[in-house]
Amino acid sequence: MNSTPTATLSAPAASPSPGGDGVDAAAFRRQMDEVVARIPMHAIRSVLDAVEGTPSPNGERARHLRDALVDHFNRLRPMKARRLFTSLFEPFLVDDPILYRSAESVPALVQRVDMGGIWAALTRYAFPGLAAEVQSRLDELSREAMLDAVLASPDAMVMRELMRKEALDFLYAMAADRKLTDRFLALANDEALHDARLRTQYLGRKAPIDGDLLGFVRALLEHNEVLVPLTERMRRDIDEMRIGEMQGAGDPRSAEVDCQSALMVGFVRRVRDLGLPFRDQSQLLAWFAPLYGLNVKRRYDVFLRHVREHVGSGGPAVRESHPLLRALLCHFQAACTAIREVVDGMFGDMDISNGEIGDGGVLSAPVPTRALLHEAVERFDRALTALAGTGFLASRSTGPALRAELAAVSRELTGTVMPALAARLQAAMNARHAPVPDHEDIVWLLELVWRWGRYLGNAGYANPELKSLRLYAVETGRLAFIQAMKAEPQERPAHRMAHMLRIRRLMAAMDETVDGWISPVSQGLHRVVHSYLDGDGEITADEWTVIDAFVASVRRELSRSRNWQSADFVDILRLHEGRRRAEA
């Protein structure tokens, strides 16, 4: 995977030239298959373009290489008929593990896994024969061409239109048959849940595919020809709106939101100009544009502005049953559920109450878990800000349920995360000779908890336990830093500096500094700084922060003593000025 396509393709240059001898041709093709299998997937198209665009002195070799590239690319995409059908929904599809966890289907949201489940049910109940025929025909067409080109061909468009009409007719007919609908939804939900669990961690239950979602899919099938170009234009315009284009604005972020909001209003009008089905403001299609901005582009700020303007312009009241508010509530509840599920999954096997994690146990937060929890906390804050901005956090009807969600999230922070973090934080700060194995995980979690606590505080749910943890962490860090400055004569200065930098990084995760703990009369720290300034080794930026803070404390001490001057202090100042001048 690390080798470049050019280097990889040069390997078989010494192989015998395939010609009339079938044995040599077969061996060369096998060698090509092995070479192509090592090319990164993202590079296959460019390699194929190079092969097809460069005249080769050996056409047979080039043909074998091209065939191997096409076969490898297409082999990894076996479900060709499904890929063709779901291309009808491509501008609307998202893959959002946070929204998997919504308690109900999010209005106007089509998850990629949900479309896979609907496809599985359609091929069972709607058009099994047609799906098999399309798959067979696409297999035949893709023997000699890349699947992407095949799916865009006129033949594929004809087959896709046949499937669209069959699916639309079936969904309309199924709406009158409750038993068939139940069987259809059961199969679709089983497939979607299985697919979703392969894509994310700690997923308990997933937002169901229900009648509302099927109704939206049916509307997309029915109005596909007009909605797809409009959605593509919306996506392109939103992506092209950059803050850098607002050079003359005093507040670029505010200017961007204003422009995006105006753009959204324009698209709402364009959607409603499509005809009667798009003008009923009680239906999803009338609010397709702002829901697209929320569900697909995740622009909570623009969505909030649109809701405020909708309320202020004399439109119908945005009540709890309104599609806009329902979608926002689903986003908030999904973020809360994601936080709880990931935290329970991370800490579920740790016996925090019996001190297991403090007795040699370590935190373990793989990159996917970090990314998932980080995104859940960020989305929690943005959704909560939007809900507070619309007034629904203080509403008598919606407020109690939202505050219950906030309390549950706060309990996860207080009862599960903070005890584990406190135990590991003390171990990390006292690790004098080498970092603890989970030092990076502790820093990451400390930063996340502090940010999480700020978000809860902004919503009026300030956590007293978090304040206590902060006081405990700062006092523990102060004592550990004082001990870290006490360098013994036999200790290497680099080890003392590394320990101080570890403590400094832990404090920085809480927006605290260690500068106030640095004492000019610390003989151990004096030896460490003198060793760095008097040596020839490179001093890193982090090391300079400690050295500069120590020198600043020395200057303050000298400014207090008017009648005497310490030779050691003056020597340190001269070394510092000389080293800084040399590196300038």
XYZ file of C-alpha atoms in Angstrom:
584
model
C 0.000 0.000 0.000
C 2.946 2.348 0.572
C 4.515 1.756 -2.813
C 3.649 4.130 -5.601
C 1.915 2.806 -8.719
C 4.916 3.710 -10.884
C 7.346 1.791 -8.751
C 5.004 -1.141 -8.420
C 4.388 -1.493 -12.136
C 8.096 -1.578 -12.897
C 8.487 -4.924 -11.084
C 7.440 -7.321 -13.896
C 9.624 -5.694 -16.583
C 11.907 -8.699 -16.788
C 9.158 -11.280 -17.310
C 8.958 -13.087 -20.670
C 6.929 -11.305 -23.299
C 3.521 -12.921 -23.719
C 2.844 -13.901 -27.282
C 1.564 -17.011 -28.873
C 2.669 -19.148 -25.946
C -0.404 -19.546 -23.688
C 1.729 -20.504 -20.690
C 3.693 -17.244 -20.777
C 0.498 -15.187 -21.237
C -1.190 -16.864 -18.270
C 1.889 -16.381 -16.074
C 2.138 -12.733 -17.051
C -1.536 -12.146 -16.256
C -1.091 -13.754 -12.831
C 1.875 -11.482 -12.230
C -0.197 -8.472 -13.276
C -2.956 -9.501 -10.863
C -0.454 -9.642 -8.007
C 0.975 -6.231 -8.911
C -2.424 -4.563 -9.276
C -3.590 -5.962 -5.927
C -0.851 -3.866 -4.256
C -1.965 -0.577 -5.867
C -4.039 1.662 -3.541
C -7.666 1.842 -4.608
C -7.562 5.618 -4.971
C -4.734 5.309 -7.525
C -6.286 2.702 -9.835
C -8.153 5.223 -12.003
C -5.048 7.339 -12.589
C -2.968 4.258 -13.417
C -5.634 3.061 -15.852
C -5.775 6.490 -17.506
C -1.992 6.409 -17.888
C -2.097 2.918 -19.430
C -4.840 3.857 -21.884
C -3.354 7.246 -22.759
C 0.245 6.174 -23.406
C 1.223 4.390 -26.632
C 2.935 1.157 -25.648
C 5.524 -0.732 -27.715
C 3.996 -3.942 -26.383
C 0.231 -3.821 -26.859
C -0.272 -7.295 -25.416
C 1.371 -6.349 -22.130
C -0.703 -3.171 -21.895
C -3.885 -5.127 -22.558
C -3.116 -7.603 -19.776
C -2.335 -4.764 -17.385
C -5.536 -2.905 -18.290
C -7.633 -6.053 -17.876
C -6.075 -6.704 -14.465
C -6.797 -3.129 -13.345
C -10.424 -3.262 -14.500
C -10.998 -6.699 -12.988
C -9.515 -5.707 -9.614
C -11.521 -2.457 -9.461
C -14.821 -4.129 -10.383
C -14.302 -7.200 -8.198
C -14.401 -5.033 -5.069
C -17.840 -3.718 -6.117
C -19.932 -6.863 -6.548
C -23.375 -5.373 -5.823
C -23.663 -3.564 -9.128
C -27.463 -3.442 -9.376
C -27.721 -1.977 -5.883
C -25.085 0.614 -6.721
C -27.025 1.592 -9.850
C -30.326 1.919 -7.987
C -28.930 3.901 -5.066
C -27.337 6.375 -7.495
C -30.874 7.784 -7.739
C -30.418 9.010 -4.146
C -26.701 9.871 -4.158
C -27.067 13.638 -3.436
C -29.321 12.865 -0.449
C -27.389 9.987 1.141
C -25.299 10.408 4.302
C -23.334 8.041 6.494
C -23.682 9.539 9.968
C -22.973 7.231 12.949
C -24.221 9.889 15.384
C -27.654 9.994 13.732
C -27.837 6.193 13.717
C -28.696 6.629 17.391
C -31.736 8.847 16.989
C -34.815 7.516 18.781
C -36.850 7.917 15.590
C -36.145 8.458 11.923
C -34.831 11.956 11.246
C -37.115 13.908 8.887
C -35.734 14.134 5.319
C -32.647 12.055 6.192
C -31.717 8.995 4.133
C -28.797 7.107 5.644
C -26.703 4.999 3.277
C -27.293 1.949 5.460
C -31.051 2.582 5.365
C -30.999 2.691 1.583
C -29.138 -0.618 1.636
C -31.867 -2.100 3.831
C -34.623 -0.732 1.577
C -32.830 -2.174 -1.457
C -32.676 -5.608 0.190
C -36.423 -5.478 0.893
C -37.230 -4.253 -2.636
C -35.292 -7.108 -4.201
C -37.241 -9.542 -2.020
C -40.746 -8.142 -2.469
C -40.827 -5.646 -5.359
C -38.680 -6.713 -8.320
C -36.511 -9.769 -7.601
C -36.494 -10.820 -11.253
C -35.606 -7.363 -12.562
C -32.820 -6.962 -9.985
C -31.282 -10.283 -11.067
C -31.482 -9.301 -14.729
C -29.869 -5.921 -14.081
C -27.086 -7.521 -12.051
C -26.398 -10.043 -14.810
C -26.358 -7.368 -17.499
C -24.023 -5.125 -15.483
C -21.681 -8.059 -14.826
C -21.481 -8.609 -18.563
C -20.906 -4.933 -19.400
C -18.215 -4.517 -16.745
C -16.007 -7.338 -18.010
C -14.241 -4.929 -20.329
C -14.901 -1.525 -18.740
C -14.622 0.176 -15.383
C -17.844 -0.096 -13.390
C -18.104 3.682 -12.974
C -18.235 4.124 -16.751
C -20.719 1.275 -17.092
C -23.092 2.750 -14.484
C -23.125 6.055 -16.393
C -23.814 4.456 -19.795
C -27.159 4.814 -21.650
C -27.934 1.114 -21.093
C -27.506 1.530 -17.339
C -29.744 4.617 -17.317
C -32.528 2.629 -19.005
C -32.217 -0.157 -16.409
C -32.180 2.354 -13.558
C -35.366 3.977 -14.832
C -37.065 0.565 -14.972
C -36.105 -0.101 -11.331
C -37.245 3.370 -10.295
C -40.709 2.872 -11.781
C -41.061 -0.625 -10.305
C -39.986 0.573 -6.855
C -42.335 3.571 -6.980
C -45.336 1.482 -8.055
C -44.598 -1.095 -5.368
C -44.259 1.471 -2.566
C -47.565 3.084 -3.508
C -49.305 -0.318 -3.603
C -47.642 -1.478 -0.361
C -49.042 1.525 1.548
C -52.477 -0.160 1.441
C -51.201 -3.523 2.744
C -50.290 -3.378 6.435
C -48.949 -6.934 6.682
C -46.714 -6.514 3.640
C -45.482 -3.195 5.023
C -44.570 -4.838 8.336
C -42.620 -7.611 6.583
C -40.895 -5.091 4.334
C -39.843 -2.885 7.260
C -38.680 -5.850 9.359
C -36.310 -7.019 6.608
C -35.114 -3.508 5.793
C -34.390 -2.699 9.448
C -32.525 -5.961 10.040
C -30.258 -5.312 7.061
C -29.699 -1.661 7.990
C -28.867 -2.453 11.631
C -26.393 -5.159 10.617
C -24.690 -2.775 8.186
C -24.634 0.064 10.725
C -22.977 -2.091 13.397
C -20.187 -2.870 10.941
C -19.602 0.852 10.415
C -19.495 2.147 13.993
C -18.731 1.116 17.567
C -20.966 0.620 20.585
C -24.222 0.862 18.644
C -27.134 -0.389 20.758
C -30.147 0.351 18.597
C -30.544 2.318 15.388
C -33.133 4.820 14.215
C -35.811 2.701 12.532
C -36.837 2.748 8.910
C -40.508 3.620 9.302
C -43.460 4.718 7.234
C -42.341 8.362 7.274
C -38.947 7.477 5.838
C -40.534 5.249 3.191
C -42.838 8.134 2.294
C -39.858 10.440 1.829
C -38.046 7.824 -0.278
C -41.189 7.445 -2.361
C -41.287 11.228 -2.891
C -37.643 11.237 -3.939
C -38.349 8.479 -6.464
C -41.371 10.300 -7.811
C -39.689 13.704 -8.144
C -36.154 12.470 -8.765
C -35.765 14.237 -12.092
C -36.294 17.714 -10.622
C -34.863 17.245 -7.112
C -31.468 15.797 -8.064
C -30.261 18.797 -10.149
C -31.585 21.225 -7.549
C -29.855 19.361 -4.721
C -26.595 19.185 -6.652
C -26.776 22.941 -7.161
C -27.498 23.468 -3.468
C -24.569 21.299 -2.443
C -22.222 23.081 -4.828
C -23.311 26.561 -3.735
C -22.957 25.730 -0.037
C -19.502 24.222 -0.564
C -18.313 27.195 -2.604
C -19.376 29.697 0.054
C -16.092 30.300 1.835
C -15.311 32.626 4.693
C -12.289 33.867 2.756
C -14.570 35.372 0.139
C -15.907 37.841 2.738
C -12.701 39.860 2.960
C -14.481 43.159 3.510
C -16.775 41.919 6.283
C -16.106 42.902 9.872
C -17.255 39.491 11.127
C -16.502 36.887 8.401
C -18.319 34.081 10.215
C -21.479 36.149 10.631
C -21.269 37.279 7.000
C -20.994 33.671 5.869
C -24.047 32.646 7.885
C -25.993 35.586 6.439
C -25.100 34.538 2.909
C -25.873 30.877 3.580
C -29.202 31.846 5.138
C -30.154 33.969 2.136
C -29.105 31.116 -0.102
C -31.339 28.733 1.863
C -34.344 31.056 1.538
C -33.788 31.147 -2.196
C -33.724 27.369 -2.419
C -36.888 27.090 -0.301
C -38.662 29.277 -2.854
C -37.264 27.289 -5.754
C -38.443 24.019 -4.183
C -41.946 25.381 -3.656
C -42.022 26.598 -7.260
C -41.739 22.955 -8.377
C -45.471 22.415 -7.903
C -48.271 21.568 -5.482
C -46.576 18.637 -3.656
C -43.847 21.043 -2.519
C -46.142 23.790 -1.215
C -47.866 21.968 1.639
C -45.942 23.335 4.624
C -47.034 20.438 6.818
C -45.049 18.030 4.600
C -41.331 17.337 4.431
C -40.911 18.331 0.805
C -41.798 21.964 1.570
C -38.858 22.112 4.004
C -36.486 20.042 1.934
C -33.852 22.810 1.566
C -33.259 23.689 5.269
C -33.468 20.011 6.232
C -30.816 19.241 3.621
C -28.613 21.959 5.117
C -29.017 20.403 8.577
C -28.911 16.674 7.788
C -26.358 16.586 4.991
C -24.234 19.726 5.430
C -24.667 19.911 9.260
C -25.026 23.688 9.233
C -26.718 24.155 12.610
C -26.011 27.882 12.580
C -27.705 28.413 9.215
C -30.568 26.136 10.242
C -31.118 28.161 13.434
C -31.136 31.407 11.455
C -33.690 29.964 9.029
C -36.019 28.817 11.832
C -35.828 32.227 13.511
C -36.613 34.037 10.283
C -39.449 31.612 9.548
C -41.025 32.337 12.941
C -40.425 36.077 12.690
C -41.858 36.418 9.185
C -45.395 35.467 10.148
C -45.237 31.870 8.941
C -46.958 29.007 10.735
C -45.669 28.447 14.263
C -42.792 25.994 14.555
C -44.290 23.560 17.042
C -42.860 20.302 18.325
C -44.493 18.357 15.487
C -43.024 20.644 12.805
C -40.484 18.857 10.545
C -37.807 21.461 11.313
C -38.030 21.073 15.080
C -38.446 17.293 14.894
C -35.203 17.064 12.938
C -33.345 19.276 15.414
C -34.651 17.274 18.384
C -33.545 14.049 16.691
C -30.030 15.456 16.228
C -29.812 16.484 19.885
C -31.139 13.175 21.221
C -28.838 11.228 18.899
C -25.798 13.155 20.148
C -26.793 12.518 23.791
C -27.313 8.811 23.119
C -24.007 8.558 21.260
C -22.150 10.104 24.220
C -23.742 7.675 26.654
C -23.150 4.607 24.461
C -19.510 5.426 23.715
C -18.709 6.243 27.356
C -20.411 3.047 28.556
C -18.554 1.078 25.895
C -15.172 2.575 26.779
C -15.482 2.227 30.550
C -17.884 -0.691 30.810
C -15.156 -3.264 31.504
C -13.316 -1.107 34.051
C -14.089 -1.615 37.729
C -13.770 2.030 38.714
C -15.501 1.645 42.085
C -12.942 -0.897 43.281
C -10.009 1.114 42.040
C -9.052 -1.281 39.251
C -8.103 1.528 36.883
C -5.880 3.120 39.498
C -4.073 -0.138 40.357
C -2.118 -0.587 37.157
C -5.037 -0.370 34.755
C -4.852 2.047 31.837
C -7.264 3.931 29.643
C -7.607 2.748 26.082
C -9.164 5.039 23.472
C -8.457 3.934 19.888
C -8.589 6.557 17.150
C -12.100 5.571 15.935
C -13.458 5.829 19.489
C -11.846 9.223 19.988
C -13.258 10.496 16.705
C -16.751 9.207 17.500
C -16.867 10.675 21.020
C -15.328 13.959 19.884
C -17.927 14.318 17.124
C -20.757 13.407 19.512
C -19.696 16.087 22.024
C -19.311 18.727 19.297
C -22.707 17.892 17.804
C -24.214 17.939 21.299
C -23.023 21.518 21.732
C -24.183 22.718 18.306
C -27.600 21.075 18.581
C -28.048 22.396 22.130
C -27.124 25.919 20.997
C -29.667 25.708 18.190
C -32.395 24.441 20.534
C -31.662 27.184 23.060
C -31.672 29.756 20.271
C -35.144 28.716 19.143
C -36.486 28.908 22.710
C -37.397 25.238 22.996
C -34.976 24.536 25.846
C -37.097 26.850 28.018
C -40.422 25.674 26.596
C -42.914 23.977 28.931
C -43.654 21.272 26.351
C -40.161 20.380 25.129
C -37.974 21.736 27.962
C -38.462 18.925 30.522
C -37.481 16.179 28.057
C -34.427 18.133 26.914
C -33.329 18.813 30.490
C -33.686 15.121 31.274
C -31.293 14.377 28.396
C -28.880 16.980 29.761
C -29.039 15.432 33.227
C -28.313 11.965 31.804
C -25.286 13.259 29.912
C -24.083 15.065 33.034
C -24.364 11.819 35.027
C -22.122 10.052 32.509
C -19.526 12.752 33.031
C -19.816 12.713 36.824
C -20.271 9.026 37.555
C -18.214 7.292 34.885
C -15.621 9.489 33.203
C -14.370 11.669 36.055
C -13.466 8.905 38.579
C -11.421 7.082 35.949
C -9.796 10.293 34.788
C -8.886 11.372 38.332
C -7.139 8.058 39.025
C -5.146 8.086 35.821
C -4.374 11.806 36.045
C -2.577 11.370 39.360
C -0.597 8.438 37.967
C 0.404 10.454 34.884
C 1.593 13.447 36.914
C 3.638 11.315 39.329
C 5.347 9.298 36.562
C 8.818 10.727 37.233
C 11.072 8.622 35.028
C 8.850 7.680 32.064
C 5.335 8.511 30.862
C 2.501 6.176 31.757
C 1.411 3.975 28.816
C -1.868 5.872 28.378
C -0.469 9.411 28.693
C -1.839 10.496 25.289
C -5.262 9.036 26.118
C -5.320 10.948 29.419
C -4.476 14.238 27.701
C -7.148 13.641 25.070
C -9.800 12.739 27.647
C -8.881 15.678 29.887
C -9.317 18.116 26.996
C -12.620 16.486 26.043
C -13.994 16.596 29.615
C -13.124 20.265 30.022
C -14.799 21.150 26.733
C -17.784 18.974 27.646
C -18.065 20.740 31.001
C -18.023 24.165 29.322
C -20.851 23.149 27.030
C -22.948 21.969 29.979
C -22.131 25.176 31.870
C -23.219 27.310 28.915
C -26.550 25.485 28.991
C -26.986 26.198 32.707
C -25.843 22.768 33.890
C -22.519 23.675 35.491
C -21.108 20.619 37.204
C -19.796 21.090 40.788
C -17.996 17.741 40.596
C -16.105 19.022 37.567
C -15.004 22.086 39.517
C -13.812 19.810 42.337
C -11.872 17.686 39.849
C -10.226 20.794 38.453
C -9.135 21.944 41.915
C -7.841 18.442 42.668
C -5.999 18.248 39.338
C -4.375 21.671 39.762
C -3.200 20.923 43.291
C -1.919 17.485 42.266
C -0.138 19.049 39.299
C 1.452 21.741 41.477
C 2.861 19.220 43.926
C 4.074 16.989 41.100
C 5.736 19.917 39.316
C 7.537 21.007 42.477
C 8.869 17.473 42.830
C 9.797 17.396 39.142
C 11.964 20.537 39.568
C 14.015 18.769 42.244
C 16.663 17.255 39.989
C 19.101 14.979 41.767
C 22.785 15.276 40.778
C 22.776 11.816 39.200
C 19.666 12.465 37.100
C 19.919 13.495 33.473
C 18.541 17.003 32.801
C 16.602 15.689 29.793
C 14.616 13.337 32.052
C 13.657 16.168 34.415
C 12.686 18.396 31.500
C 10.571 15.634 29.938
C 8.702 15.119 33.234
C 8.007 18.836 33.601
C 6.764 19.023 30.015
C 4.399 16.099 30.615
C 2.875 17.898 33.608
C 2.725 21.140 31.634
C 0.805 19.410 28.843
C -1.698 17.938 31.285
C -2.275 21.368 32.809
C -2.609 22.963 29.366
C -5.446 20.532 28.610
C -7.368 22.361 31.362
C -6.215 25.810 30.190
C -3.888 26.063 33.185
C -0.228 27.112 33.151
C 2.746 25.918 35.202
C 4.600 29.246 34.997
C 3.421 30.342 38.432
C 4.995 27.257 40.018
C 8.452 27.871 38.582
C 10.770 29.115 41.306
C 14.047 30.967 40.603
C 15.572 29.462 43.752
C 15.026 25.857 42.672
C 18.538 24.446 42.469
C 17.381 21.418 40.507
C 15.637 23.499 37.843
C 18.640 25.840 37.774
C 20.897 22.890 36.903
C 18.471 21.703 34.192
C 18.207 25.131 32.543
C 21.953 25.758 32.778
C 22.629 22.391 31.150
C 20.331 23.199 28.221
C 21.656 26.738 27.685
C 25.298 25.765 28.052
C 25.041 22.719 25.794
C 25.149 22.365 22.014
C 21.952 20.330 21.587
C 18.858 21.656 19.925
C 16.214 23.103 22.234
C 12.613 22.414 21.204
C 9.807 24.956 21.375
C 8.239 23.245 24.413
C 11.574 23.211 26.229
C 12.037 26.905 25.504
C 8.715 27.666 27.228
C 10.009 26.211 30.503
C 13.408 27.863 30.115
C 11.888 31.250 29.270
C 9.518 31.006 32.244
C 12.453 30.226 34.561
C 14.481 33.133 33.161
C 11.480 35.443 33.610
C 11.233 34.387 37.264
C 14.952 35.097 37.641
C 14.491 38.614 36.222
C 11.664 39.289 38.636
C 13.780 38.101 41.550
C 16.691 40.315 40.520
C 14.393 43.320 40.172
C 13.407 42.941 43.824
C 17.001 42.870 45.139
C 18.505 46.321 44.595
C 21.533 45.948 46.892
C 22.901 42.628 45.668
C 22.997 40.428 42.582
C 23.401 36.658 42.413
C 26.288 35.528 40.227
C 24.330 32.368 39.304
C 21.320 34.416 38.233
C 23.438 36.776 36.138
C 25.209 33.809 34.541
C 21.862 32.252 33.556
C 20.677 35.542 32.031
C 23.864 35.867 29.960
C 23.628 32.284 28.753
C 19.956 32.771 27.827
C 20.633 36.005 25.912
C 23.571 34.455 24.076
C 21.643 31.318 23.101
C 18.629 33.321 21.948
C 20.877 35.606 19.921
C 22.603 32.611 18.326
C 19.284 31.045 17.293
C 17.742 34.288 16.031
